[in-house]
Amino acid sequence: MNIIVARCALLLGFAAAALLCPQASLAANPDKLWEIVNGECVPNMRAHGNPAPCRAADLPRGFIMLKDIVGAGQFLLIPTQRLTGIESPELLAPDAPNYWAYAWEQRRLVGQALGRRLARDRIGLEINSAAARSQLQLHIHIDCIRADLPQLLRAHQSDAPGRWQPLMLDGHEYRIMRLAGATLGENNPFKLAAAISPFAASAMGAQSLLLTGAYFDNGDKGFYLIDSPVNFERGERGNAEVWLDHDCR
């Protein structure tokens, strides 16, 4: 299925819409995700205890889970608060919710949709830059990662935790940070990306982030966080979604 058509079908909430939805419709309505969350899922949850068409809703913590029509197991975590995207300044507030930690908790939905348990290093959480998205409501993709990525990232398992290091992957330059611990704890990828440099916090929209779980040789669990910035000279739009495997091969 054409990916534009497929995403359009997601946003309308019906698989059959893929046959009817023109390519320009997403660009014509960049608020469709927000309309689904604010106009359907949240009201349905409050009135009936059922967040349909969303799969789950956590109103006290302020997010919903929506099945993406692209892929067998892909889900989106979407805040119930109106937030444009990665560049929203509210994400860097001292009391900002850690949507990444919430998304990691919800990763089980991917395995449930696939009918099998997925190891932590086979799951990826991702958000695109402002240049590589079609919707004006923050959403974190949760899906399988590319099969070769866990092995490629093992070269960084001895990196000092919490420090950005250069990463060469597929001939491109990125940044990677190793995080220790089975859960994110106080580690918030938005804030870690904002701390890259004095300029980074004002240029969050030019970054794309991927978080994946990891197993280290000493038996510890952790994470790898990859920052993929927009690169105008190389025509790179900041799209970390390329590291997700929507077919879950």
mmCIF file of C-alpha atoms in Angstrom:
data_model
loop_
_atom_site.group_PDB
_atom_site.id
_atom_site.type_symbol
_atom_site.label_atom_id
_atom_site.label_comp_id
_atom_site.label_asym_id
_atom_site.label_seq_id
_atom_site.Cartn_x
_atom_site.Cartn_y
_atom_site.Cartn_z
ATOM 1 C CA MET A 1 0.000 0.000 0.000
ATOM 2 C CA ASN A 2 1.303 3.461 -0.858
ATOM 3 C CA ILE A 3 2.545 5.028 2.385
ATOM 4 C CA ILE A 4 0.736 8.326 1.758
ATOM 5 C CA VAL A 5 -2.532 6.501 1.216
ATOM 6 C CA ALA A 6 -1.878 4.295 4.214
ATOM 7 C CA ARG A 7 -1.248 7.205 6.557
ATOM 8 C CA CYS A 8 -4.314 8.933 5.234
ATOM 9 C CA ALA A 9 -6.335 5.854 6.101
ATOM 10 C CA LEU A 10 -4.914 5.948 9.631
ATOM 11 C CA LEU A 11 -5.904 9.537 10.160
ATOM 12 C CA LEU A 12 -9.443 8.958 8.966
ATOM 13 C CA GLY A 13 -9.649 5.928 11.225
ATOM 14 C CA PHE A 14 -10.852 3.445 8.585
ATOM 15 C CA ALA A 15 -8.786 1.093 6.445
ATOM 16 C CA ALA A 16 -11.297 1.485 3.604
ATOM 17 C CA ALA A 17 -10.424 5.160 3.428
ATOM 18 C CA ALA A 18 -7.178 4.171 1.718
ATOM 19 C CA LEU A 19 -9.194 3.677 -1.436
ATOM 20 C CA LEU A 20 -10.771 7.101 -1.225
ATOM 21 C CA CYS A 21 -8.234 9.433 0.295
ATOM 22 C CA PRO A 22 -6.260 11.609 -2.155
ATOM 23 C CA GLN A 23 -2.574 12.262 -1.576
ATOM 24 C CA ALA A 24 -3.143 15.934 -0.841
ATOM 25 C CA SER A 25 -5.599 15.326 2.005
ATOM 26 C CA LEU A 26 -2.986 15.041 4.750
ATOM 27 C CA ALA A 27 -1.347 18.287 3.735
ATOM 28 C CA ALA A 28 -4.817 19.847 3.573
ATOM 29 C CA ASN A 29 -5.614 18.818 7.145
ATOM 30 C CA PRO A 30 -2.480 18.670 9.308
ATOM 31 C CA ASP A 31 -4.728 18.739 12.387
ATOM 32 C CA LYS A 32 -6.374 15.355 11.740
ATOM 33 C CA LEU A 33 -4.526 13.564 14.551
ATOM 34 C CA TRP A 34 -5.577 16.242 16.994
ATOM 35 C CA GLU A 35 -9.175 15.980 15.813
ATOM 36 C CA ILE A 36 -9.130 12.229 16.474
ATOM 37 C CA VAL A 37 -7.661 12.665 19.954
ATOM 38 C CA ASN A 38 -9.618 15.715 21.081
ATOM 39 C CA GLY A 39 -12.815 15.071 19.170
ATOM 40 C CA GLU A 40 -13.206 11.297 19.501
ATOM 41 C CA CYS A 41 -10.871 9.384 21.816
ATOM 42 C CA VAL A 42 -10.906 11.669 24.846
ATOM 43 C CA PRO A 43 -14.671 12.402 24.768
ATOM 44 C CA ASN A 44 -15.459 8.704 24.286
ATOM 45 C CA MET A 45 -13.214 7.746 27.177
ATOM 46 C CA ARG A 46 -14.822 10.296 29.488
ATOM 47 C CA ALA A 47 -18.370 9.452 28.488
ATOM 48 C CA HIS A 48 -18.196 5.692 28.010
ATOM 49 C CA GLY A 49 -14.883 4.445 29.405
ATOM 50 C CA ASN A 50 -13.932 3.418 25.856
ATOM 51 C CA PRO A 51 -11.411 5.569 23.945
ATOM 52 C CA ALA A 52 -12.411 4.327 20.471
ATOM 53 C CA PRO A 53 -11.033 4.697 17.853
ATOM 54 C CA CYS A 54 -7.921 4.787 20.052
ATOM 55 C CA ARG A 55 -6.670 1.570 21.629
ATOM 56 C CA ALA A 56 -6.030 3.003 25.097
ATOM 57 C CA ALA A 57 -6.218 6.268 27.000
ATOM 58 C CA ASP A 58 -4.467 7.442 30.164
ATOM 59 C CA LEU A 59 -6.206 10.721 30.901
ATOM 60 C CA PRO A 60 -4.541 11.341 34.299
ATOM 61 C CA ARG A 61 -1.126 11.256 32.640
ATOM 62 C CA GLY A 62 -2.381 12.874 29.452
ATOM 63 C CA PHE A 63 -1.894 10.539 26.497
ATOM 64 C CA ILE A 64 -3.706 8.098 24.210
ATOM 65 C CA MET A 65 -2.520 5.124 22.159
ATOM 66 C CA LEU A 66 -3.659 4.895 18.534
ATOM 67 C CA LYS A 67 -2.987 1.944 16.221
ATOM 68 C CA ASP A 68 -1.271 3.081 13.046
ATOM 69 C CA ILE A 69 -2.610 1.439 9.905
ATOM 70 C CA VAL A 70 0.966 1.275 8.587
ATOM 71 C CA GLY A 71 2.445 -2.015 9.767
ATOM 72 C CA ALA A 72 1.039 -4.859 11.790
ATOM 73 C CA GLY A 73 2.294 -3.601 15.129
ATOM 74 C CA GLN A 74 2.941 0.144 14.927
ATOM 75 C CA PHE A 75 1.300 2.399 17.519
ATOM 76 C CA LEU A 76 1.349 6.129 18.139
ATOM 77 C CA LEU A 77 1.488 7.771 21.541
ATOM 78 C CA ILE A 78 -0.275 11.124 21.271
ATOM 79 C CA PRO A 79 -0.579 13.650 24.130
ATOM 80 C CA THR A 80 -4.049 14.855 25.031
ATOM 81 C CA GLN A 81 -2.499 18.305 25.420
ATOM 82 C CA ARG A 82 -2.257 20.412 22.263
ATOM 83 C CA LEU A 83 1.438 20.222 21.329
ATOM 84 C CA THR A 84 2.636 20.901 17.797
ATOM 85 C CA GLY A 85 5.680 18.637 17.787
ATOM 86 C CA ILE A 86 9.242 18.170 18.958
ATOM 87 C CA GLU A 87 9.792 21.930 18.923
ATOM 88 C CA SER A 88 6.994 22.671 21.451
ATOM 89 C CA PRO A 89 8.622 24.588 24.346
ATOM 90 C CA GLU A 90 6.295 22.933 26.883
ATOM 91 C CA LEU A 91 8.285 19.704 26.433
ATOM 92 C CA LEU A 92 11.310 21.300 28.092
ATOM 93 C CA ALA A 93 9.492 22.688 31.137
ATOM 94 C CA PRO A 94 10.778 21.398 34.505
ATOM 95 C CA ASP A 95 7.478 19.614 35.181
ATOM 96 C CA ALA A 96 6.917 18.359 31.626
ATOM 97 C CA PRO A 97 5.572 14.790 31.338
ATOM 98 C CA ASN A 98 8.090 12.248 30.096
ATOM 99 C CA TYR A 99 6.133 10.995 27.092
ATOM 100 C CA TRP A 100 9.055 8.759 26.126
ATOM 101 C CA ALA A 101 8.797 6.879 29.419
ATOM 102 C CA TYR A 102 5.054 6.475 28.858
ATOM 103 C CA ALA A 103 5.650 5.219 25.314
ATOM 104 C CA TRP A 104 8.215 2.703 26.538
ATOM 105 C CA GLU A 105 5.684 1.382 29.057
ATOM 106 C CA GLN A 106 3.192 0.892 26.219
ATOM 107 C CA ARG A 107 5.580 -1.058 23.959
ATOM 108 C CA ARG A 108 3.774 -4.280 24.878
ATOM 109 C CA LEU A 109 0.998 -3.255 22.494
ATOM 110 C CA VAL A 110 3.344 -3.888 19.568
ATOM 111 C CA GLY A 111 4.020 -7.454 20.675
ATOM 112 C CA GLN A 112 0.339 -8.045 21.372
ATOM 113 C CA ALA A 113 -0.573 -6.929 17.864
ATOM 114 C CA LEU A 114 2.067 -9.242 16.389
ATOM 115 C CA GLY A 115 1.187 -12.177 18.628
ATOM 116 C CA ARG A 116 4.703 -12.559 19.989
ATOM 117 C CA ARG A 117 6.914 -11.032 22.645
ATOM 118 C CA LEU A 118 9.586 -8.636 21.427
ATOM 119 C CA ALA A 119 12.906 -8.177 23.214
ATOM 120 C CA ARG A 120 13.704 -4.652 24.346
ATOM 121 C CA ASP A 121 16.395 -4.253 21.677
ATOM 122 C CA ARG A 122 13.840 -4.978 18.941
ATOM 123 C CA ILE A 123 11.586 -2.051 19.840
ATOM 124 C CA GLY A 124 12.059 1.511 18.631
ATOM 125 C CA LEU A 125 10.434 4.786 19.716
ATOM 126 C CA GLU A 126 10.771 7.623 17.231
ATOM 127 C CA ILE A 127 9.743 11.209 16.547
ATOM 128 C CA ASN A 128 10.384 13.117 13.330
ATOM 129 C CA SER A 129 11.632 16.652 12.819
ATOM 130 C CA ALA A 130 9.299 19.465 11.847
ATOM 131 C CA ALA A 131 10.495 19.088 8.247
ATOM 132 C CA ALA A 132 9.672 15.367 8.050
ATOM 133 C CA ARG A 133 6.151 15.225 9.459
ATOM 134 C CA SER A 134 2.697 15.785 8.056
ATOM 135 C CA GLN A 135 0.766 16.408 11.288
ATOM 136 C CA LEU A 136 0.745 19.316 13.733
ATOM 137 C CA GLN A 137 0.156 17.241 16.849
ATOM 138 C CA LEU A 138 3.026 15.608 18.705
ATOM 139 C CA HIS A 139 3.148 11.839 18.254
ATOM 140 C CA ILE A 140 5.772 9.213 19.083
ATOM 141 C CA HIS A 141 5.974 6.155 16.814
ATOM 142 C CA ILE A 142 6.378 2.765 18.561
ATOM 143 C CA ASP A 143 7.303 -0.211 16.389
ATOM 144 C CA CYS A 144 9.904 -2.851 15.545
ATOM 145 C CA ILE A 145 13.336 -1.553 14.627
ATOM 146 C CA ARG A 146 15.476 -2.532 11.668
ATOM 147 C CA ALA A 147 16.813 -6.039 12.252
ATOM 148 C CA ASP A 148 20.498 -5.125 11.905
ATOM 149 C CA LEU A 149 20.407 -2.099 14.202
ATOM 150 C CA PRO A 150 20.978 -3.820 17.591
ATOM 151 C CA GLN A 151 24.246 -5.318 16.398
ATOM 152 C CA LEU A 152 25.401 -2.067 14.795
ATOM 153 C CA LEU A 153 24.828 -0.153 18.029
ATOM 154 C CA ARG A 154 26.750 -2.628 20.185
ATOM 155 C CA ALA A 155 29.944 -0.759 19.331
ATOM 156 C CA HIS A 156 28.706 1.946 21.710
ATOM 157 C CA GLN A 157 27.874 -0.242 24.704
ATOM 158 C CA SER A 158 30.984 0.969 26.538
ATOM 159 C CA ASP A 159 30.272 4.668 25.973
ATOM 160 C CA ALA A 160 29.988 6.740 29.126
ATOM 161 C CA PRO A 161 26.279 6.910 30.012
ATOM 162 C CA GLY A 162 24.552 10.216 29.419
ATOM 163 C CA ARG A 163 27.134 11.632 27.004
ATOM 164 C CA TRP A 164 26.605 12.279 23.313
ATOM 165 C CA GLN A 165 29.060 10.560 20.965
ATOM 166 C CA PRO A 166 29.413 10.706 17.154
ATOM 167 C CA LEU A 167 27.716 7.907 15.258
ATOM 168 C CA MET A 168 28.337 6.849 11.669
ATOM 169 C CA LEU A 169 25.437 4.826 10.286
ATOM 170 C CA ASP A 170 24.591 4.083 6.660
ATOM 171 C CA GLY A 171 27.187 6.625 5.594
ATOM 172 C CA HIS A 172 25.583 9.450 7.587
ATOM 173 C CA GLU A 173 26.677 11.352 10.680
ATOM 174 C CA TYR A 174 24.475 11.278 13.769
ATOM 175 C CA ARG A 175 24.826 11.449 17.552
ATOM 176 C CA ILE A 176 24.278 8.596 19.989
ATOM 177 C CA MET A 177 23.920 8.437 23.758
ATOM 178 C CA ARG A 178 23.999 5.313 25.899
ATOM 179 C CA LEU A 179 21.590 5.310 28.827
ATOM 180 C CA ALA A 180 21.911 2.924 31.747
ATOM 181 C CA GLY A 181 18.964 1.306 33.512
ATOM 182 C CA ALA A 182 16.015 -0.924 32.672
ATOM 183 C CA THR A 183 13.704 2.122 32.657
ATOM 184 C CA LEU A 184 14.270 5.699 31.579
ATOM 185 C CA GLY A 185 13.835 7.073 35.074
ATOM 186 C CA GLU A 186 14.633 10.776 34.949
ATOM 187 C CA ASN A 187 16.082 10.544 31.436
ATOM 188 C CA ASN A 188 13.856 12.527 29.083
ATOM 189 C CA PRO A 189 15.073 12.346 25.450
ATOM 190 C CA PHE A 190 13.602 15.755 24.628
ATOM 191 C CA LYS A 191 15.657 17.383 27.358
ATOM 192 C CA LEU A 192 18.757 15.354 26.523
ATOM 193 C CA ALA A 193 18.541 16.562 22.921
ATOM 194 C CA ALA A 194 18.014 20.147 24.057
ATOM 195 C CA ALA A 195 21.229 19.942 26.092
ATOM 196 C CA ILE A 196 23.437 19.022 23.120
ATOM 197 C CA SER A 197 24.600 22.624 22.820
ATOM 198 C CA PRO A 198 23.509 26.125 23.867
ATOM 199 C CA PHE A 199 21.777 26.419 20.490
ATOM 200 C CA ALA A 200 20.039 23.025 20.498
ATOM 201 C CA ALA A 201 17.072 23.958 22.701
ATOM 202 C CA SER A 202 16.090 26.700 20.239
ATOM 203 C CA ALA A 203 16.409 24.341 17.273
ATOM 204 C CA MET A 204 14.483 21.308 18.484
ATOM 205 C CA GLY A 205 12.382 21.273 15.325
ATOM 206 C CA ALA A 206 15.519 20.437 13.338
ATOM 207 C CA GLN A 207 16.071 17.176 15.236
ATOM 208 C CA SER A 208 14.636 13.682 14.962
ATOM 209 C CA LEU A 209 15.074 11.151 17.785
ATOM 210 C CA LEU A 210 15.106 7.362 18.014
ATOM 211 C CA LEU A 211 15.148 5.480 21.329
ATOM 212 C CA THR A 212 15.697 1.733 21.465
ATOM 213 C CA GLY A 213 16.242 -0.691 24.308
ATOM 214 C CA ALA A 214 19.585 -2.444 24.734
ATOM 215 C CA TYR A 215 21.291 -5.377 26.437
ATOM 216 C CA PHE A 216 24.931 -4.888 27.407
ATOM 217 C CA ASP A 217 27.589 -7.607 27.634
ATOM 218 C CA ASN A 218 27.812 -7.234 31.418
ATOM 219 C CA GLY A 219 24.172 -8.311 31.683
ATOM 220 C CA ASP A 220 22.790 -4.833 32.336
ATOM 221 C CA LYS A 221 19.839 -3.339 30.489
ATOM 222 C CA GLY A 222 19.722 0.138 29.022
ATOM 223 C CA PHE A 223 18.932 2.230 25.990
ATOM 224 C CA TYR A 224 20.480 3.913 22.991
ATOM 225 C CA LEU A 225 19.245 7.370 22.003
ATOM 226 C CA ILE A 226 20.061 8.548 18.480
ATOM 227 C CA ASP A 227 19.748 12.157 17.336
ATOM 228 C CA SER A 228 19.278 12.617 13.583
ATOM 229 C CA PRO A 229 19.438 16.343 12.741
ATOM 230 C CA VAL A 230 18.221 18.019 9.587
ATOM 231 C CA ASN A 231 21.107 18.444 7.126
ATOM 232 C CA PHE A 232 20.264 20.887 4.355
ATOM 233 C CA GLU A 233 23.477 20.282 2.423
ATOM 234 C CA ARG A 234 22.766 16.547 2.142
ATOM 235 C CA GLY A 235 19.031 16.878 1.773
ATOM 236 C CA GLU A 236 18.342 15.021 5.040
ATOM 237 C CA ARG A 237 15.002 15.998 6.563
ATOM 238 C CA GLY A 238 15.521 14.542 10.040
ATOM 239 C CA ASN A 239 13.546 11.329 9.641
ATOM 240 C CA ALA A 240 14.562 8.676 12.181
ATOM 241 C CA GLU A 241 11.577 6.610 11.071
ATOM 242 C CA VAL A 242 13.870 5.014 8.464
ATOM 243 C CA TRP A 243 15.249 2.866 11.318
ATOM 244 C CA LEU A 244 11.851 1.400 12.111
ATOM 245 C CA ASP A 245 10.728 -1.800 10.421
ATOM 246 C CA HIS A 246 6.985 -1.531 9.934
ATOM 247 C CA ASP A 247 6.937 -5.073 8.506
ATOM 248 C CA CYS A 248 8.594 -6.390 11.708
ATOM 249 C CA ARG A 249 10.767 -8.794 9.729
#
